[in-house]
Amino acid sequence: MKWWRESRFGMFIHFGIYAVAEGMWKGEPVEGLAEWMQFRRRIPVCEYEKLAEGLTLRNFDAKAIVDLAKAAGMKYIVYTAKHHDGFAMYDSKYSDYNVVKMCPSHRDPARELAEEAHKAGLKMCFYYSQVLDWQDPDAFGNDWDYDPSKKVFRRFLDGKCKSQLRELLTGYGDIGLIWFDMPKGIAYEESLELKAFVKELQPDCLVSGRIYTEPTVGDYGSMGDNEFPSGKLPGDWETPATLNNTWGYRKLDTNWKEPAEIIRLLVELLGKGMNYLLNIGPMADGSVPEESSAILKEVGKWVEQNGEAVYGTLATPYSCDFEWGRISEKENRLYLYLFEKNKAIRVPGIHNKVQKVRLLKKGRDIPIEFTKRRDEEIVSFELPDTDTPYFDVVCLELDGSPDVEQGIFEQPDGRIHLYAHMAKLNHTGGESDGITIDPNGNIVNWFRTEDRAEWEFAVRQPGMYSVLLQTRGVKYTPWAGGHRVAAECCGQRMEAVLSDGKKVSNAHSRYFDERLSDLGTIRIPKAGTRSLTLKLLNCNPEEKAGLLVTRILLERVTV
Ligand code: H79
């Protein structure tokens, strides 16, 4: 895992004959992900395969793609050797349903990419769809060409799946990892067998978390596409993400993310010690959409300037995040990724001595004057005016490895973040139903009024605090709210119906509609450890997923 942890940033490449269709079928746009078109339209293999003639590779330039990955600061490449459509995008001897046999150039893009990646010192990795294969009669997914009752998954596993994995693991040099995807349908034992099969051929080759539904079978976990957890997670995690809203090339999808949105997610993931696997979807001629390369080059400038705070960094040592930015650590250093410019920053709870504070500027770092109040362990400094685009990164050099205050505590700006993943949950029902924390750290499955979430936190300054509840809608679905909730703290009680809360802007706003709803104001009479309990009084039956809680924010009211 060493190279993988060190890398932090990789390039995903979704390249396949779906790129020829560009997200259109028979003149009509096909909604959703371009690479899912065959499934969406139930296109027979004998028709779908004709797309292969259009994949010319005329402008496919493996060196240019590797150079682009390098320019972006990426350290590994994951190429779709075979996606769900079953079409091998490499020279497969096992199946003629492949790019060399069926596409006009008869070139092997996987070989060209692997050679260039290895020359450039990047890890070459393959995506391989191990359960879904719409061309193989025994794999899952295609029930329009093949009778599902006649499928024998074992035949696919021992046949196409393992044979092609053997080709990929013996014909292309050292492979960093196999990115398995969509495990639904494979048995636990079969996933272990597949992992062992990979390791037998290349002991150092990693396997992704999506080799099985339970992420621990893989060598690391994969978040949902474009998702990140609300707090740092134990173990190694990666987020696969897109530059627009599809993986494969789709002409109508011009919904490109700004470089700032990409860097915002990068920083979010660095703060959680996670890897970022960011996708490009080349066109049928093999060229990379201009928008994609422009965004990656722009992102690369930031990464280049701040590489010290990217490669080999670990998650924040704190239990919770701050409003003004994200934090990571490496050796005796803390890196602060600052969301806003020219602000006075106060970093709380640092038990170490601070030796130096500097603004990262690759070789021309700018020293920053700071103060540290011994009684409160707060480091304060003002950022000089900077002309750096996007987020500034500041390094705190400490006298030893970071030793910071744990748990939830009031921050110098008077805010207290009660993250959902840090709540103590109480439910009276059996283990299987009632509220629980999902892999993203949110409180989910909240329908029942007898369930409770409770937080403990340290208050520094007594006074009035406004209480804001952050909830979300289901992915891709607008927030509806409508639940009646109550919060209890210091013997006081607030009640509110969640209605049109303030929209939250964060690194996955495009996918999750999150809102901050005002529950009211409470008085905390004394400093010290306090607790807050959240209850659901009435669940809006229209909301099929119930109440989805991300966090509660307490904000000291200044009078
Ligand atoms: O390779 C990319 C995606 O194609 C793949 N994972 C990333 C890395 C992926 N596989 N499955 N999914 C993503 C979930 C896809 C679900 C959907 Fe659909 C596909 C929603 C809409 C199209 C299947 C078909 C479910 C509803 C319709």
XYZ file of C-alpha atoms and ligand atoms in Angstrom:
586
model
C 0.000 0.000 0.000
C 3.003 2.302 0.400
C 2.982 3.698 -3.140
C -0.785 4.041 -3.035
C -0.809 6.038 0.210
C 2.055 8.171 -1.001
C 0.273 8.939 -4.317
C -3.023 10.440 -3.115
C -4.067 11.444 -6.663
C -4.657 9.202 -9.668
C -6.178 9.289 -13.142
C -9.182 7.165 -14.083
C -9.674 6.563 -17.818
C -13.053 5.382 -19.089
C -12.456 4.441 -22.700
C -14.691 2.110 -24.651
C -16.815 1.762 -27.766
C -19.608 3.652 -25.962
C -17.481 6.725 -26.773
C -18.480 6.259 -30.428
C -22.163 6.708 -29.537
C -21.334 9.822 -27.510
C -24.406 9.202 -25.336
C -26.830 9.105 -28.308
C -28.708 6.101 -29.669
C -30.636 6.201 -32.975
C -30.533 9.977 -32.902
C -31.950 10.237 -29.393
C -30.026 11.256 -26.295
C -29.701 8.488 -23.702
C -29.941 9.832 -20.171
C -27.356 9.152 -17.474
C -23.892 7.657 -17.690
C -22.599 7.203 -21.247
C -21.048 3.791 -20.520
C -24.451 2.474 -19.345
C -26.163 3.127 -22.686
C -26.309 -0.491 -23.819
C -28.069 -1.479 -20.602
C -30.418 1.490 -20.619
C -31.621 0.778 -24.153
C -31.305 -3.012 -23.892
C -29.201 -2.994 -27.051
C -28.440 -6.502 -28.387
C -24.733 -7.343 -28.539
C -24.974 -7.920 -32.313
C -26.059 -4.296 -32.723
C -23.929 -2.683 -30.024
C -20.734 -4.269 -31.369
C -21.041 -2.246 -34.587
C -19.878 0.773 -32.605
C -16.400 -0.807 -32.653
C -15.903 0.276 -36.277
C -16.108 3.913 -35.164
C -13.406 3.705 -32.519
C -10.642 4.914 -34.802
C -7.903 5.746 -32.237
C -6.688 8.190 -34.891
C -5.745 10.724 -32.230
C -5.052 8.352 -29.364
C -1.723 9.433 -27.928
C -0.706 7.430 -24.859
C 2.256 9.687 -24.189
C 0.034 12.765 -24.251
C -2.354 11.148 -21.755
C 0.488 10.159 -19.438
C 1.906 13.675 -19.773
C -1.499 15.068 -18.856
C -1.652 12.847 -15.763
C 1.813 14.072 -14.799
C 0.874 17.684 -15.422
C -2.106 17.224 -13.113
C 0.174 15.765 -10.437
C -1.359 12.292 -10.658
C 0.729 9.259 -9.725
C -1.251 6.332 -11.094
C -3.504 5.508 -14.016
C -6.516 3.210 -13.899
C -7.646 2.251 -17.402
C -10.902 0.434 -18.211
C -9.540 -2.833 -19.607
C -13.095 -4.132 -19.647
C -16.184 -2.257 -18.501
C -19.693 -3.664 -17.976
C -20.303 -3.857 -21.748
C -17.770 -6.708 -21.868
C -15.721 -5.198 -24.694
C -12.011 -5.719 -23.963
C -10.098 -2.493 -24.530
C -6.846 -4.420 -24.869
C -5.460 -7.251 -26.988
C -7.387 -10.195 -25.512
C -6.583 -13.640 -26.809
C -9.450 -15.153 -24.845
C -12.170 -13.160 -26.591
C -12.327 -11.571 -30.025
C -14.720 -9.021 -28.584
C -11.824 -6.593 -28.242
C -10.314 -3.376 -29.542
C -7.453 -4.951 -31.501
C -9.680 -7.405 -33.372
C -12.712 -5.211 -33.994
C -11.582 -1.603 -34.214
C -10.091 -0.261 -37.463
C -6.618 0.700 -36.189
C -5.926 -2.756 -34.650
C -3.828 -1.004 -31.996
C -3.725 -1.959 -28.300
C -4.205 1.246 -26.281
C -3.583 -0.628 -23.023
C -0.110 -1.624 -24.165
C 0.720 1.879 -25.336
C -0.516 3.373 -22.074
C 1.293 0.832 -19.890
C 4.559 1.459 -21.725
C 4.286 5.225 -21.406
C 3.159 5.061 -17.778
C 6.059 2.811 -16.823
C 8.504 5.038 -18.682
C 7.187 8.052 -16.788
C 7.303 6.292 -13.414
C 3.539 6.174 -12.962
C 1.779 3.031 -11.751
C -0.333 1.348 -14.414
C -3.603 -0.141 -13.173
C -6.632 -1.800 -14.760
C -10.357 -1.485 -14.171
C -12.072 -4.848 -14.697
C -15.818 -5.451 -14.313
C -15.924 -8.791 -12.504
C -19.670 -9.393 -12.221
C -21.435 -7.407 -14.904
C -20.625 -8.308 -18.487
C -23.325 -7.644 -21.051
C -21.577 -9.731 -23.713
C -20.949 -12.919 -21.726
C -24.016 -15.224 -21.480
C -23.086 -16.347 -17.951
C -22.230 -13.012 -16.358
C -24.847 -10.771 -14.772
C -26.605 -7.893 -16.470
C -27.736 -8.868 -19.951
C -31.173 -10.464 -19.801
C -32.260 -9.307 -23.270
C -29.841 -11.473 -25.287
C -29.525 -14.297 -22.755
C -31.957 -16.226 -20.607
C -31.145 -15.414 -16.951
C -32.277 -18.862 -15.821
C -29.536 -20.456 -17.930
C -26.714 -18.363 -16.491
C -23.962 -20.143 -14.571
C -21.828 -17.440 -12.979
C -19.047 -19.918 -12.240
C -18.592 -20.439 -15.983
C -17.981 -16.706 -16.419
C -15.691 -16.527 -13.389
C -13.467 -19.424 -14.495
C -13.850 -18.510 -18.145
C -13.715 -14.932 -19.367
C -13.123 -13.239 -16.025
C -10.046 -15.133 -14.815
C -8.668 -15.683 -18.306
C -8.716 -11.997 -19.077
C -7.329 -11.050 -15.667
C -4.467 -13.473 -16.342
C -3.805 -11.742 -19.663
C -3.779 -8.341 -17.994
C -1.546 -9.476 -15.137
C 0.976 -11.308 -17.286
C 1.181 -9.213 -20.429
C 1.541 -5.595 -19.320
C 4.350 -5.492 -16.778
C 3.851 -4.556 -13.135
C 0.245 -3.629 -12.428
C -0.429 -1.394 -9.423
C -3.988 -2.496 -8.803
C -7.079 -4.047 -10.304
C -10.080 -1.790 -9.901
C -13.029 -4.158 -9.506
C -16.493 -2.572 -9.577
C -20.152 -3.395 -8.880
C -19.858 -6.555 -6.752
C -23.601 -7.178 -6.467
C -24.130 -10.848 -7.298
C -20.721 -12.299 -6.467
C -20.461 -14.519 -3.365
C -18.064 -13.712 -0.527
C -15.988 -16.850 -1.190
C -15.836 -16.052 -4.902
C -14.522 -12.562 -4.169
C -11.801 -14.021 -1.926
C -10.939 -16.491 -4.657
C -10.644 -13.673 -7.184
C -8.398 -11.683 -4.871
C -6.169 -14.734 -4.308
C -6.061 -15.273 -8.066
C -4.757 -11.726 -8.609
C -2.150 -12.052 -5.840
C -0.935 -15.365 -7.214
C -0.101 -13.718 -10.522
C 1.228 -10.467 -9.039
C 1.640 -10.522 -5.247
C 2.088 -6.752 -5.051
C -0.986 -5.930 -7.109
C -3.741 -4.349 -4.982
C -7.457 -4.941 -5.399
C -10.089 -2.222 -4.962
C -12.784 -2.250 -2.299
C -15.514 -2.947 -4.807
C -14.300 -6.504 -5.274
C -17.066 -7.303 -2.771
C -19.965 -5.462 -1.102
C -18.140 -5.529 2.240
C -15.176 -3.210 1.608
C -12.666 -5.061 3.792
C -12.161 -7.830 1.203
C -10.317 -5.299 -0.937
C -6.962 -3.785 0.032
C -8.689 -0.433 0.472
C -12.240 0.922 0.435
C -13.924 2.848 -2.355
C -16.399 5.567 -1.497
C -19.524 5.962 -3.610
C -18.820 7.741 -6.916
C -18.052 11.422 -6.222
C -18.745 11.000 -2.497
C -16.748 11.652 0.642
C -17.384 10.824 4.288
C -18.253 13.473 6.853
C -15.238 12.558 8.963
C -11.999 10.615 8.659
C -12.503 6.863 8.480
C -10.312 4.092 9.848
C -8.357 2.332 7.094
C -7.526 3.334 3.522
C -10.156 4.916 1.279
C -10.402 6.310 -2.218
C -13.044 8.383 -3.991
C -13.565 7.808 -7.714
C -14.862 11.024 -9.266
C -15.822 12.664 -12.533
C -15.086 15.990 -14.228
C -18.690 16.295 -15.421
C -21.590 13.914 -14.796
C -20.532 10.866 -16.794
C -17.496 8.568 -16.985
C -17.531 7.596 -20.635
C -17.576 10.384 -23.207
C -21.010 11.963 -23.620
C -21.315 14.829 -26.052
C -24.323 16.457 -24.373
C -22.692 16.542 -20.962
C -21.037 19.947 -20.873
C -21.621 20.289 -17.163
C -17.900 20.565 -16.422
C -16.697 21.230 -12.917
C -14.564 24.284 -12.292
C -10.953 23.610 -11.262
C -11.874 25.148 -7.906
C -14.528 22.438 -7.398
C -11.977 19.733 -8.214
C -9.390 21.185 -5.838
C -12.051 21.602 -3.174
C -12.747 17.851 -3.296
C -9.014 17.080 -3.384
C -8.523 19.111 -0.219
C -11.551 17.483 1.405
C -10.081 14.044 0.704
C -6.553 14.980 1.791
C -8.027 16.150 5.088
C -9.439 12.659 5.496
C -6.305 10.838 4.369
C -8.016 9.571 1.207
C -7.035 9.112 -2.427
C -8.723 10.918 -5.295
C -9.177 8.962 -8.542
C -10.287 11.516 -11.113
C -11.693 10.505 -14.469
C -11.225 11.444 -18.103
C -13.403 9.939 -20.834
C -11.607 10.019 -24.196
C -13.567 10.417 -27.432
C -13.850 7.825 -30.214
C -10.693 9.080 -31.933
C -8.852 8.590 -28.640
C -8.365 12.266 -27.920
C -9.121 13.739 -24.525
C -11.930 16.336 -24.487
C -10.333 19.758 -24.403
C -12.308 20.799 -21.346
C -10.935 17.802 -19.436
C -7.327 18.524 -20.209
C -7.783 22.238 -19.500
C -9.251 21.508 -16.054
C -6.561 18.959 -15.203
C -3.746 21.289 -16.227
C -5.178 24.057 -14.083
C -5.566 21.699 -11.119
C -1.998 20.558 -11.744
C -0.651 24.056 -11.173
C -2.105 24.047 -7.690
C -0.834 20.532 -6.995
C 2.623 21.464 -8.211
C 2.732 24.503 -5.956
C 1.447 22.553 -2.959
C 2.814 19.062 -3.636
C 4.443 18.955 -0.228
C 0.908 19.049 1.246
C -0.430 16.404 -1.135
C 1.886 13.390 -1.422
C 2.265 11.174 1.608
C 0.013 13.252 3.835
C -2.271 11.680 6.438
C -5.741 12.629 7.697
C -6.243 15.498 10.121
C -5.256 14.620 13.687
C -8.439 16.338 14.944
C -11.741 14.547 15.516
C -13.722 17.141 13.603
C -13.315 19.620 10.771
C -13.136 23.387 10.834
C -15.279 25.883 8.956
C -12.281 27.716 7.483
C -10.513 24.810 5.849
C -9.155 21.300 6.043
C -6.026 19.909 7.696
C -3.639 17.058 7.045
C -0.421 15.981 8.710
C 2.955 14.601 7.721
C 5.824 13.949 10.117
C 6.160 17.011 12.380
C 3.920 19.181 10.261
C 0.321 20.221 9.941
C -0.929 21.453 6.579
C -3.850 23.861 6.555
C -5.821 24.187 3.317
C -7.605 27.509 3.671
C -10.980 28.047 2.023
C -10.909 31.814 2.201
C -8.218 34.346 1.501
C -6.768 37.050 3.666
C -8.366 35.956 6.853
C -7.117 35.812 10.375
C -6.781 32.159 11.210
C -6.896 30.688 14.679
C -5.987 27.036 15.030
C -7.095 25.633 18.390
C -6.035 22.752 20.592
C -2.382 22.380 19.619
C -0.383 20.864 22.471
C 2.918 21.066 20.557
C 5.346 23.926 20.374
C 5.086 25.650 17.000
C 8.467 26.375 15.488
C 7.576 27.953 12.203
C 4.598 28.891 10.061
C 4.964 29.284 6.310
C 2.822 29.711 3.239
C 3.618 27.069 0.616
C 4.980 28.431 -2.631
C 7.276 25.688 -3.894
C 10.823 26.775 -3.161
C 9.753 30.350 -2.385
C 7.778 29.735 0.791
C 6.708 32.829 2.657
C 7.359 32.881 6.418
C 4.354 33.976 8.451
C 4.448 35.608 11.846
C 2.296 33.910 14.422
C 1.366 34.020 18.065
C 0.508 31.148 20.325
C -1.465 31.804 23.471
C -0.087 29.349 25.957
C -3.183 29.204 28.095
C -5.493 28.319 25.228
C -3.152 26.503 22.871
C -4.331 28.593 19.950
C -2.039 29.466 17.064
C -3.035 32.756 15.431
C -1.742 34.340 12.269
C -2.798 36.559 9.425
C -2.279 35.439 5.881
C -0.326 37.855 3.741
C -2.004 38.962 0.522
C -1.426 36.232 -1.988
C -1.882 36.043 -5.720
C -2.226 32.259 -5.641
C -5.399 31.070 -7.312
C -7.576 28.654 -5.317
C -6.744 27.632 -1.779
C -3.665 28.783 0.069
C -1.829 26.126 2.038
C -0.035 26.954 5.255
C 2.383 24.644 7.007
C 2.813 24.620 10.776
C 6.148 23.131 11.768
C 5.922 21.541 15.193
C 8.433 20.252 17.746
C 7.157 16.679 17.320
C 4.371 14.759 15.682
C 1.054 16.607 15.966
C -0.609 16.280 19.345
C -3.972 18.013 19.312
C -7.139 18.154 21.373
C -9.530 15.290 20.680
C -13.302 15.130 20.737
C -15.757 17.898 19.943
C -14.881 21.287 21.394
C -15.865 24.867 20.877
C -13.639 26.578 18.375
C -12.220 30.073 18.684
C -14.886 31.361 16.301
C -17.615 30.210 18.685
C -18.721 27.279 16.550
C -19.273 23.740 17.739
C -19.665 21.047 15.064
C -21.638 18.006 16.098
C -20.906 15.661 13.202
C -23.344 12.839 12.641
C -20.586 10.233 12.678
C -19.661 11.275 16.223
C -23.141 10.852 17.662
C -24.081 8.201 20.163
C -27.181 6.473 18.815
C -29.969 5.015 20.901
C -32.718 2.913 19.546
C -34.991 0.581 21.376
C -35.683 -1.827 18.520
C -33.607 -4.790 17.396
C -30.114 -4.404 15.978
C -31.257 -4.498 12.387
C -33.694 -1.612 12.281
C -33.618 1.905 13.610
C -31.019 4.601 13.102
C -27.477 3.836 12.075
C -24.404 5.611 10.682
C -23.819 4.953 6.972
C -20.331 4.651 5.385
C -20.402 8.378 4.640
C -20.849 9.143 8.320
C -24.463 10.293 8.140
C -27.293 9.211 10.405
C -29.640 7.235 8.178
C -32.660 4.969 8.419
C -34.341 7.378 10.801
C -38.089 6.831 10.649
C -39.019 6.047 14.222
C -39.794 8.613 16.869
C -38.262 6.583 19.706
C -34.733 6.764 18.237
C -32.256 9.346 19.561
C -28.896 10.796 18.605
C -26.774 12.349 21.305
C -23.544 14.348 21.276
C -21.130 15.378 24.016
C -18.976 18.434 23.537
C -16.818 20.898 25.416
C -18.087 24.471 25.737
C -15.499 27.167 26.418
C -17.696 30.201 26.776
C -21.165 30.222 28.283
C -23.795 32.165 26.374
C -26.485 31.986 23.738
C -26.029 29.587 20.843
C -28.138 29.163 17.757
C -28.767 25.548 16.827
C -28.696 24.611 13.142
C -29.503 21.140 11.871
C -27.847 20.022 8.621
C -29.809 17.372 6.734
C -29.558 16.048 3.211
C -31.675 14.658 0.434
C -30.992 11.308 -1.225
C -28.165 11.465 -3.819
C -29.270 13.257 -7.030
C -32.640 14.068 -5.401
C -33.837 17.456 -4.168
C -34.109 17.972 -0.421
C -37.714 17.925 0.742
C -37.526 18.141 4.533
C -40.904 18.319 6.220
C -39.896 16.346 9.316
C -40.684 17.684 12.773
C -37.693 17.418 15.099
C -36.721 18.439 18.605
C -33.360 19.183 20.200
C -32.716 19.181 23.920
C -29.733 20.758 25.628
C -29.087 22.113 29.122
C -32.689 21.510 30.161
C -34.055 23.493 27.224
C -36.031 22.205 24.289
C -36.453 23.427 20.726
C -38.906 22.165 18.159
C -39.074 22.865 14.463
C -40.447 21.556 11.211
C -37.639 21.354 8.646
C -38.735 23.631 5.847
C -36.641 25.319 3.144
C -33.359 25.425 5.032
C -30.358 27.388 3.798
C -28.503 25.540 1.019
C -25.091 24.250 2.088
C -22.247 24.643 -0.363
C -19.553 21.993 -0.051
C -17.492 19.588 -2.140
C -20.447 17.407 -3.128
C -23.276 19.937 -3.405
C -23.728 18.836 -7.008
C -24.798 15.381 -5.824
C -26.303 15.944 -2.391
C -28.769 18.694 -1.593
C -27.863 19.625 1.986
C -29.675 22.247 4.062
C -29.123 24.020 7.347
C -32.377 24.477 9.242
C -32.662 26.822 12.193
C -33.983 24.998 15.247
C -33.817 27.963 17.596
C -31.552 29.378 20.278
C -30.385 27.935 23.570
C -28.548 29.334 26.534
C -25.565 27.362 27.779
C -25.120 28.671 31.302
C -21.723 27.166 32.148
C -18.551 26.125 30.382
C -17.632 22.440 30.451
C -18.925 19.212 28.958
C -22.494 19.494 27.691
C -24.716 17.216 25.700
C -27.400 17.646 23.091
C -30.078 15.146 22.106
C -31.869 15.111 18.780
C -35.299 13.522 18.393
C -37.592 12.936 15.459
C -41.163 13.872 16.427
C -42.810 13.327 13.087
C -41.316 11.784 9.980
C -42.518 13.203 6.661
C -43.978 10.089 4.977
C -43.249 11.582 1.540
C -39.520 11.284 2.271
C -38.819 7.656 1.452
C -35.356 7.717 3.062
C -36.545 9.319 6.303
C -34.502 11.924 8.160
C -30.874 12.067 6.930
C -28.661 13.945 9.380
C -25.193 15.272 8.483
C -24.426 17.414 11.542
C -25.643 19.961 14.020
C -23.924 23.306 14.148
C -23.954 25.424 17.300
C -22.987 29.036 16.736
C -22.328 31.402 19.598
C -24.594 34.410 19.250
C -22.684 37.600 19.790
C -24.689 40.334 21.447
O -17.370 2.942 -14.071
C -18.180 3.931 -13.497
C -19.625 3.562 -13.540
O -20.047 3.120 -14.801
C -19.652 2.471 -12.548
N -18.713 2.868 -11.515
C -17.991 4.002 -11.998
C -16.568 3.986 -11.542
C -20.964 2.213 -12.031
N -21.454 1.013 -12.085
N -22.625 1.049 -11.577
N -22.883 2.245 -11.189
C -21.873 3.032 -11.455
C -24.140 2.573 -10.585
C -24.969 2.912 -11.739
C -26.263 2.989 -11.624
C -27.008 3.481 -12.724
Fe -28.567 2.828 -13.650
C -26.704 3.297 -14.063
C -28.027 4.405 -12.592
C -28.390 4.751 -13.885
C -27.582 4.052 -14.800
C -28.831 0.805 -13.499
C -29.362 1.309 -14.672
C -29.465 1.401 -12.467
C -30.434 2.244 -12.986
C -30.332 2.186 -14.376
